[in-house]
Amino acid sequence: MAVCEDEKNLREDLCAQCAAILSELQVEHTVTPYSSAEELEAAFSAGAEFSLLCLDILMDGKTGMKLAQELRERDDRTSILFITGSTEFLKDGYSVRPIQYLLKPVSREDLEQAIKTDLRLYHQPRTVTFRVAGRTFVLPAEDILCAESRDHGSVLHTTHGEQFILCPLSQMQEYLPKDRFCRCHNSFIVNLFHIRRVSSRTIYLTDGRDLSIGRRYMEQFQDQFVRYLNQS
């Protein structure tokens, strides 16, 4: 975990609290402090990897928000927890899919809840099992970008390639976790986690592809995507 905060006392306090929370949860961890976005960016360039970033939004020089946006542009899936003294920047952050916004002064209870949410959503193994025509397929849910109806079956587009499964998309929808996957078109089911951006009728995914939102699915998709963002 990285804690990026330009106020020394707050940075030290956040590091201590995060380490204590992770120890209590019995999660093996390292918490590294950074005093600026530039310092953290240099660590990334040197090969550092983190599961979770605790980012102050407003800092001298590059802001935490700008750094988060750049990470998402290069498809970095590191979890982000924003720390802020103001609510005016909240609307700008949804595109980077933060775990949560915490207002200064940060309470121990809120910080612990945010860390638990990140562990539950992104760091616990979760697979999807398909049993079709005597065959069993097991795939990590987070690897599935979307499912597409094709040739009387379904193609799972994953981060590692394509997997054809001989079952209609309507049946595929029953296999996929309903809190993470949503029917957005007659021919597509999308993994909400892999949405990078949404325009009026188009979904842009983290791998660069885009999906259309069908008129009959528009309201359902919007409602489910908003619920997903709020829960995340």
PDB file of C-alpha atoms in Angstrom:
ATOM      1  CA  MET A   1       0.000   0.000   0.000  1.00  0.00           C
ATOM      2  CA  ALA A   2       1.157   3.556  -0.733  1.00  0.00           C
ATOM      3  CA  VAL A   3       0.070   6.636   1.214  1.00  0.00           C
ATOM      4  CA  CYS A   4       0.590   9.840  -0.785  1.00  0.00           C
ATOM      5  CA  GLU A   5      -0.067  12.954   1.313  1.00  0.00           C
ATOM      6  CA  ASP A   6       1.903  16.200   1.439  1.00  0.00           C
ATOM      7  CA  GLU A   7       1.042  17.021   5.073  1.00  0.00           C
ATOM      8  CA  LYS A   8       3.707  15.245   7.128  1.00  0.00           C
ATOM      9  CA  ASN A   9       1.671  14.664  10.293  1.00  0.00           C
ATOM     10  CA  LEU A  10      -1.348  13.365   8.401  1.00  0.00           C
ATOM     11  CA  ARG A  11       0.852  11.167   6.197  1.00  0.00           C
ATOM     12  CA  GLU A  12       2.485   9.559   9.225  1.00  0.00           C
ATOM     13  CA  ASP A  13      -0.865   9.094  10.963  1.00  0.00           C
ATOM     14  CA  LEU A  14      -2.450   7.497   7.877  1.00  0.00           C
ATOM     15  CA  CYS A  15       0.481   5.107   7.457  1.00  0.00           C
ATOM     16  CA  ALA A  16       0.275   4.064  11.106  1.00  0.00           C
ATOM     17  CA  GLN A  17      -3.496   3.562  10.950  1.00  0.00           C
ATOM     18  CA  CYS A  18      -3.357   1.579   7.692  1.00  0.00           C
ATOM     19  CA  ALA A  19      -0.625  -0.689   9.057  1.00  0.00           C
ATOM     20  CA  ALA A  20      -2.579  -1.262  12.279  1.00  0.00           C
ATOM     21  CA  ILE A  21      -5.808  -2.062  10.398  1.00  0.00           C
ATOM     22  CA  LEU A  22      -4.098  -4.498   8.027  1.00  0.00           C
ATOM     23  CA  SER A  23      -2.335  -6.184  10.961  1.00  0.00           C
ATOM     24  CA  GLU A  24      -5.643  -6.621  12.779  1.00  0.00           C
ATOM     25  CA  LEU A  25      -7.136  -8.123   9.616  1.00  0.00           C
ATOM     26  CA  GLN A  26      -4.127 -10.457   9.425  1.00  0.00           C
ATOM     27  CA  VAL A  27      -3.218  -9.240   5.947  1.00  0.00           C
ATOM     28  CA  GLU A  28       0.457  -9.352   5.021  1.00  0.00           C
ATOM     29  CA  HIS A  29       1.381  -5.804   4.043  1.00  0.00           C
ATOM     30  CA  THR A  30       3.884  -3.043   3.489  1.00  0.00           C
ATOM     31  CA  VAL A  31       2.779   0.596   3.789  1.00  0.00           C
ATOM     32  CA  THR A  32       5.055   3.103   2.049  1.00  0.00           C
ATOM     33  CA  PRO A  33       4.736   6.905   2.502  1.00  0.00           C
ATOM     34  CA  TYR A  34       5.121   9.452  -0.326  1.00  0.00           C
ATOM     35  CA  SER A  35       5.050  13.214   0.081  1.00  0.00           C
ATOM     36  CA  SER A  36       4.045  14.092  -3.502  1.00  0.00           C
ATOM     37  CA  ALA A  37       2.470  12.651  -6.630  1.00  0.00           C
ATOM     38  CA  GLU A  38       5.790  13.116  -8.415  1.00  0.00           C
ATOM     39  CA  GLU A  39       7.574  10.994  -5.804  1.00  0.00           C
ATOM     40  CA  LEU A  40       4.982   8.225  -6.123  1.00  0.00           C
ATOM     41  CA  GLU A  41       5.117   8.456  -9.929  1.00  0.00           C
ATOM     42  CA  ALA A  42       8.897   7.986  -9.801  1.00  0.00           C
ATOM     43  CA  ALA A  43       8.372   4.840  -7.708  1.00  0.00           C
ATOM     44  CA  PHE A  44       5.994   3.469 -10.348  1.00  0.00           C
ATOM     45  CA  SER A  45       8.557   4.247 -13.067  1.00  0.00           C
ATOM     46  CA  ALA A  46      11.171   2.328 -11.066  1.00  0.00           C
ATOM     47  CA  GLY A  47       8.909  -0.735 -11.028  1.00  0.00           C
ATOM     48  CA  ALA A  48       7.085  -0.381  -7.708  1.00  0.00           C
ATOM     49  CA  GLU A  49       3.678  -2.080  -7.511  1.00  0.00           C
ATOM     50  CA  PHE A  50       0.874  -1.474  -5.034  1.00  0.00           C
ATOM     51  CA  SER A  51      -2.496  -3.068  -4.326  1.00  0.00           C
ATOM     52  CA  LEU A  52      -3.997   0.132  -2.906  1.00  0.00           C
ATOM     53  CA  LEU A  53      -3.151   3.842  -3.134  1.00  0.00           C
ATOM     54  CA  CYS A  54      -4.295   6.275  -0.467  1.00  0.00           C
ATOM     55  CA  LEU A  55      -4.139   9.554  -2.424  1.00  0.00           C
ATOM     56  CA  ASP A  56      -4.572  13.118  -1.285  1.00  0.00           C
ATOM     57  CA  ILE A  57      -6.494  14.894  -4.060  1.00  0.00           C
ATOM     58  CA  LEU A  58      -4.958  18.361  -3.656  1.00  0.00           C
ATOM     59  CA  MET A  59      -1.174  18.567  -3.339  1.00  0.00           C
ATOM     60  CA  ASP A  60       1.482  21.018  -4.465  1.00  0.00           C
ATOM     61  CA  GLY A  61       2.607  20.168  -7.989  1.00  0.00           C
ATOM     62  CA  LYS A  62       0.695  17.316  -9.596  1.00  0.00           C
ATOM     63  CA  THR A  63      -2.606  16.534  -7.895  1.00  0.00           C
ATOM     64  CA  GLY A  64      -3.643  13.094  -6.718  1.00  0.00           C
ATOM     65  CA  MET A  65      -6.596  13.277  -9.106  1.00  0.00           C
ATOM     66  CA  LYS A  66      -4.291  13.884 -12.081  1.00  0.00           C
ATOM     67  CA  LEU A  67      -2.051  10.990 -11.087  1.00  0.00           C
ATOM     68  CA  ALA A  68      -5.068   8.682 -10.731  1.00  0.00           C
ATOM     69  CA  GLN A  69      -6.342   9.671 -14.185  1.00  0.00           C
ATOM     70  CA  GLU A  70      -2.937   8.933 -15.730  1.00  0.00           C
ATOM     71  CA  LEU A  71      -2.825   5.524 -14.038  1.00  0.00           C
ATOM     72  CA  ARG A  72      -6.214   4.594 -15.477  1.00  0.00           C
ATOM     73  CA  GLU A  73      -5.198   5.815 -18.953  1.00  0.00           C
ATOM     74  CA  ARG A  74      -2.449   3.190 -18.991  1.00  0.00           C
ATOM     75  CA  ASP A  75      -4.890   0.573 -17.651  1.00  0.00           C
ATOM     76  CA  ASP A  76      -3.364   0.349 -14.190  1.00  0.00           C
ATOM     77  CA  ARG A  77      -5.894  -1.522 -12.023  1.00  0.00           C
ATOM     78  CA  THR A  78      -4.437  -0.473  -8.669  1.00  0.00           C
ATOM     79  CA  SER A  79      -7.210   0.366  -6.194  1.00  0.00           C
ATOM     80  CA  ILE A  80      -7.497   4.035  -5.240  1.00  0.00           C
ATOM     81  CA  LEU A  81      -8.759   5.594  -2.026  1.00  0.00           C
ATOM     82  CA  PHE A  82      -9.037   9.396  -2.193  1.00  0.00           C
ATOM     83  CA  ILE A  83      -8.385  11.654   0.796  1.00  0.00           C
ATOM     84  CA  THR A  84      -9.772  15.169   0.469  1.00  0.00           C
ATOM     85  CA  GLY A  85     -10.619  18.251   2.481  1.00  0.00           C
ATOM     86  CA  SER A  86     -13.403  19.316   0.119  1.00  0.00           C
ATOM     87  CA  THR A  87     -16.336  17.703  -1.672  1.00  0.00           C
ATOM     88  CA  GLU A  88     -15.998  19.869  -4.788  1.00  0.00           C
ATOM     89  CA  PHE A  89     -13.811  17.335  -6.613  1.00  0.00           C
ATOM     90  CA  LEU A  90     -15.982  14.278  -6.036  1.00  0.00           C
ATOM     91  CA  LYS A  91     -17.755  14.457  -9.399  1.00  0.00           C
ATOM     92  CA  ASP A  92     -14.412  14.370 -11.250  1.00  0.00           C
ATOM     93  CA  GLY A  93     -13.263  11.118  -9.724  1.00  0.00           C
ATOM     94  CA  TYR A  94     -15.811   8.555 -10.875  1.00  0.00           C
ATOM     95  CA  SER A  95     -13.933   7.893 -14.107  1.00  0.00           C
ATOM     96  CA  VAL A  96     -10.978   6.487 -12.133  1.00  0.00           C
ATOM     97  CA  ARG A  97     -13.241   4.139 -10.111  1.00  0.00           C
ATOM     98  CA  PRO A  98     -12.059   4.952  -6.581  1.00  0.00           C
ATOM     99  CA  ILE A  99     -12.916   2.665  -3.691  1.00  0.00           C
ATOM    100  CA  GLN A 100     -14.126   5.621  -1.657  1.00  0.00           C
ATOM    101  CA  TYR A 101     -13.631   9.290  -0.782  1.00  0.00           C
ATOM    102  CA  LEU A 102     -12.650  10.032   2.807  1.00  0.00           C
ATOM    103  CA  LEU A 103     -12.961  13.559   4.147  1.00  0.00           C
ATOM    104  CA  LYS A 104     -10.255  15.038   6.363  1.00  0.00           C
ATOM    105  CA  PRO A 105      -9.860  14.530   9.257  1.00  0.00           C
ATOM    106  CA  VAL A 106     -10.023  10.828   8.403  1.00  0.00           C
ATOM    107  CA  SER A 107     -11.706   8.672  11.029  1.00  0.00           C
ATOM    108  CA  ARG A 108     -10.292   5.248  11.897  1.00  0.00           C
ATOM    109  CA  GLU A 109     -13.722   3.675  11.359  1.00  0.00           C
ATOM    110  CA  ASP A 110     -14.113   5.090   7.827  1.00  0.00           C
ATOM    111  CA  LEU A 111     -10.556   4.127   6.865  1.00  0.00           C
ATOM    112  CA  GLU A 112     -11.035   0.566   8.106  1.00  0.00           C
ATOM    113  CA  GLN A 113     -14.324   0.228   6.214  1.00  0.00           C
ATOM    114  CA  ALA A 114     -12.703   1.448   2.992  1.00  0.00           C
ATOM    115  CA  ILE A 115      -9.820  -1.029   3.312  1.00  0.00           C
ATOM    116  CA  LYS A 116     -12.256  -3.873   4.027  1.00  0.00           C
ATOM    117  CA  THR A 117     -14.286  -2.890   0.949  1.00  0.00           C
ATOM    118  CA  ASP A 118     -11.175  -3.027  -1.231  1.00  0.00           C
ATOM    119  CA  LEU A 119     -10.190  -6.431   0.152  1.00  0.00           C
ATOM    120  CA  ARG A 120     -13.693  -7.801  -0.403  1.00  0.00           C
ATOM    121  CA  LEU A 121     -14.106  -6.466  -3.938  1.00  0.00           C
ATOM    122  CA  TYR A 122     -10.673  -6.906  -5.461  1.00  0.00           C
ATOM    123  CA  HIS A 123      -8.410  -9.137  -3.408  1.00  0.00           C
ATOM    124  CA  GLN A 124     -10.497 -12.176  -2.598  1.00  0.00           C
ATOM    125  CA  PRO A 125     -10.436 -14.911  -5.236  1.00  0.00           C
ATOM    126  CA  ARG A 126     -13.739 -15.020  -7.098  1.00  0.00           C
ATOM    127  CA  THR A 127     -14.444 -17.382  -9.950  1.00  0.00           C
ATOM    128  CA  VAL A 128     -17.366 -18.137 -12.237  1.00  0.00           C
ATOM    129  CA  THR A 129     -18.168 -21.783 -12.995  1.00  0.00           C
ATOM    130  CA  PHE A 130     -20.005 -22.736 -16.187  1.00  0.00           C
ATOM    131  CA  ARG A 131     -21.363 -26.271 -16.628  1.00  0.00           C
ATOM    132  CA  VAL A 132     -22.563 -26.778 -20.188  1.00  0.00           C
ATOM    133  CA  ALA A 133     -23.048 -29.962 -22.231  1.00  0.00           C
ATOM    134  CA  GLY A 134     -21.065 -32.093 -19.812  1.00  0.00           C
ATOM    135  CA  ARG A 135     -18.129 -29.694 -19.688  1.00  0.00           C
ATOM    136  CA  THR A 136     -17.069 -27.396 -16.842  1.00  0.00           C
ATOM    137  CA  PHE A 137     -15.328 -24.052 -17.318  1.00  0.00           C
ATOM    138  CA  VAL A 138     -13.918 -22.046 -14.381  1.00  0.00           C
ATOM    139  CA  LEU A 139     -12.760 -18.466 -14.969  1.00  0.00           C
ATOM    140  CA  PRO A 140     -11.808 -15.602 -12.618  1.00  0.00           C
ATOM    141  CA  ALA A 141     -14.684 -13.099 -12.716  1.00  0.00           C
ATOM    142  CA  GLU A 142     -12.346 -10.124 -12.937  1.00  0.00           C
ATOM    143  CA  ASP A 143     -10.724 -11.517 -16.101  1.00  0.00           C
ATOM    144  CA  ILE A 144     -14.019 -11.387 -18.043  1.00  0.00           C
ATOM    145  CA  LEU A 145     -14.473  -8.118 -19.928  1.00  0.00           C
ATOM    146  CA  CYS A 146     -17.827  -8.924 -21.520  1.00  0.00           C
ATOM    147  CA  ALA A 147     -19.909 -11.735 -22.979  1.00  0.00           C
ATOM    148  CA  GLU A 148     -21.135 -11.622 -26.592  1.00  0.00           C
ATOM    149  CA  SER A 149     -23.886 -13.601 -28.276  1.00  0.00           C
ATOM    150  CA  ARG A 150     -22.458 -15.510 -31.264  1.00  0.00           C
ATOM    151  CA  ASP A 151     -23.297 -18.650 -33.291  1.00  0.00           C
ATOM    152  CA  HIS A 152     -26.032 -19.912 -30.957  1.00  0.00           C
ATOM    153  CA  GLY A 153     -23.629 -19.599 -28.026  1.00  0.00           C
ATOM    154  CA  SER A 154     -21.653 -16.998 -26.112  1.00  0.00           C
ATOM    155  CA  VAL A 155     -18.111 -15.710 -26.466  1.00  0.00           C
ATOM    156  CA  LEU A 156     -16.418 -14.578 -23.259  1.00  0.00           C
ATOM    157  CA  HIS A 157     -13.952 -11.801 -24.047  1.00  0.00           C
ATOM    158  CA  THR A 158     -11.306 -12.009 -21.330  1.00  0.00           C
ATOM    159  CA  THR A 159      -8.032 -10.294 -20.517  1.00  0.00           C
ATOM    160  CA  HIS A 160      -6.312 -13.422 -21.915  1.00  0.00           C
ATOM    161  CA  GLY A 161      -8.324 -13.960 -25.099  1.00  0.00           C
ATOM    162  CA  GLU A 162     -11.683 -15.441 -26.121  1.00  0.00           C
ATOM    163  CA  GLN A 163     -13.568 -18.459 -24.792  1.00  0.00           C
ATOM    164  CA  PHE A 164     -16.577 -19.822 -26.696  1.00  0.00           C
ATOM    165  CA  ILE A 165     -19.220 -21.570 -24.578  1.00  0.00           C
ATOM    166  CA  LEU A 166     -22.205 -23.268 -26.177  1.00  0.00           C
ATOM    167  CA  CYS A 167     -24.994 -21.585 -24.236  1.00  0.00           C
ATOM    168  CA  PRO A 168     -27.207 -18.639 -25.175  1.00  0.00           C
ATOM    169  CA  LEU A 169     -26.524 -15.220 -23.702  1.00  0.00           C
ATOM    170  CA  SER A 170     -29.699 -15.424 -21.606  1.00  0.00           C
ATOM    171  CA  GLN A 171     -28.329 -18.526 -19.889  1.00  0.00           C
ATOM    172  CA  MET A 172     -24.877 -16.972 -19.612  1.00  0.00           C
ATOM    173  CA  GLN A 173     -26.463 -14.095 -17.699  1.00  0.00           C
ATOM    174  CA  GLU A 174     -27.600 -16.568 -15.025  1.00  0.00           C
ATOM    175  CA  TYR A 175     -24.021 -17.785 -14.479  1.00  0.00           C
ATOM    176  CA  LEU A 176     -22.420 -14.351 -14.121  1.00  0.00           C
ATOM    177  CA  PRO A 177     -22.471 -12.510 -10.725  1.00  0.00           C
ATOM    178  CA  LYS A 178     -25.360 -10.025 -10.817  1.00  0.00           C
ATOM    179  CA  ASP A 179     -23.562  -7.449  -8.690  1.00  0.00           C
ATOM    180  CA  ARG A 180     -20.791  -7.111 -11.286  1.00  0.00           C
ATOM    181  CA  PHE A 181     -22.265  -7.986 -14.699  1.00  0.00           C
ATOM    182  CA  CYS A 182     -25.100  -6.218 -16.516  1.00  0.00           C
ATOM    183  CA  ARG A 183     -26.959  -6.799 -19.799  1.00  0.00           C
ATOM    184  CA  CYS A 184     -26.386  -3.639 -21.820  1.00  0.00           C
ATOM    185  CA  HIS A 185     -27.480  -4.800 -25.273  1.00  0.00           C
ATOM    186  CA  ASN A 186     -29.299  -7.692 -26.904  1.00  0.00           C
ATOM    187  CA  SER A 187     -25.872  -9.065 -27.852  1.00  0.00           C
ATOM    188  CA  PHE A 188     -23.724  -8.085 -24.853  1.00  0.00           C
ATOM    189  CA  ILE A 189     -23.287  -8.460 -21.097  1.00  0.00           C
ATOM    190  CA  VAL A 190     -20.632  -6.147 -19.645  1.00  0.00           C
ATOM    191  CA  ASN A 191     -18.399  -6.481 -16.586  1.00  0.00           C
ATOM    192  CA  LEU A 192     -18.984  -3.196 -14.724  1.00  0.00           C
ATOM    193  CA  PHE A 193     -15.482  -3.355 -13.243  1.00  0.00           C
ATOM    194  CA  HIS A 194     -13.929  -3.006 -16.706  1.00  0.00           C
ATOM    195  CA  ILE A 195     -15.864   0.112 -17.727  1.00  0.00           C
ATOM    196  CA  ARG A 196     -13.498   3.015 -18.303  1.00  0.00           C
ATOM    197  CA  ARG A 197     -16.058   5.569 -19.459  1.00  0.00           C
ATOM    198  CA  VAL A 198     -19.712   5.821 -20.498  1.00  0.00           C
ATOM    199  CA  SER A 199     -21.173   8.276 -23.016  1.00  0.00           C
ATOM    200  CA  SER A 200     -24.828   8.659 -23.939  1.00  0.00           C
ATOM    201  CA  ARG A 201     -25.105   5.323 -25.831  1.00  0.00           C
ATOM    202  CA  THR A 202     -21.583   3.828 -25.680  1.00  0.00           C
ATOM    203  CA  ILE A 203     -19.561   1.949 -23.050  1.00  0.00           C
ATOM    204  CA  TYR A 204     -15.765   2.189 -23.322  1.00  0.00           C
ATOM    205  CA  LEU A 205     -13.880  -0.713 -21.743  1.00  0.00           C
ATOM    206  CA  THR A 206     -10.417  -0.844 -20.212  1.00  0.00           C
ATOM    207  CA  ASP A 207      -9.024  -2.904 -23.114  1.00  0.00           C
ATOM    208  CA  GLY A 208      -9.979  -0.235 -25.672  1.00  0.00           C
ATOM    209  CA  ARG A 209     -13.102  -1.847 -27.123  1.00  0.00           C
ATOM    210  CA  ASP A 210     -16.498  -0.154 -26.992  1.00  0.00           C
ATOM    211  CA  LEU A 211     -20.012  -1.567 -26.652  1.00  0.00           C
ATOM    212  CA  SER A 212     -23.347  -0.046 -27.623  1.00  0.00           C
ATOM    213  CA  ILE A 213     -26.095   0.383 -25.062  1.00  0.00           C
ATOM    214  CA  GLY A 214     -29.378  -0.926 -26.444  1.00  0.00           C
ATOM    215  CA  ARG A 215     -32.387   1.332 -26.050  1.00  0.00           C
ATOM    216  CA  ARG A 216     -34.406  -1.307 -24.164  1.00  0.00           C
ATOM    217  CA  TYR A 217     -31.508  -1.882 -21.734  1.00  0.00           C
ATOM    218  CA  MET A 218     -30.608   1.781 -21.121  1.00  0.00           C
ATOM    219  CA  GLU A 219     -32.519   2.355 -17.879  1.00  0.00           C
ATOM    220  CA  GLN A 220     -31.549  -0.999 -16.398  1.00  0.00           C
ATOM    221  CA  PHE A 221     -27.865  -0.437 -17.219  1.00  0.00           C
ATOM    222  CA  GLN A 222     -27.800   3.105 -15.815  1.00  0.00           C
ATOM    223  CA  ASP A 223     -29.429   2.021 -12.547  1.00  0.00           C
ATOM    224  CA  GLN A 224     -27.114  -0.931 -12.047  1.00  0.00           C
ATOM    225  CA  PHE A 225     -23.962   1.011 -12.968  1.00  0.00           C
ATOM    226  CA  VAL A 226     -24.812   3.794 -10.500  1.00  0.00           C
ATOM    227  CA  ARG A 227     -25.417   1.210  -7.749  1.00  0.00           C
ATOM    228  CA  TYR A 228     -22.090  -0.431  -8.572  1.00  0.00           C
ATOM    229  CA  LEU A 229     -20.226   2.895  -8.343  1.00  0.00           C
ATOM    230  CA  ASN A 230     -21.876   3.714  -5.028  1.00  0.00           C
ATOM    231  CA  GLN A 231     -21.007   0.314  -3.571  1.00  0.00           C
ATOM    232  CA  SER A 232     -17.436   0.563  -4.817  1.00  0.00           C
TER     233      SER A 232
END
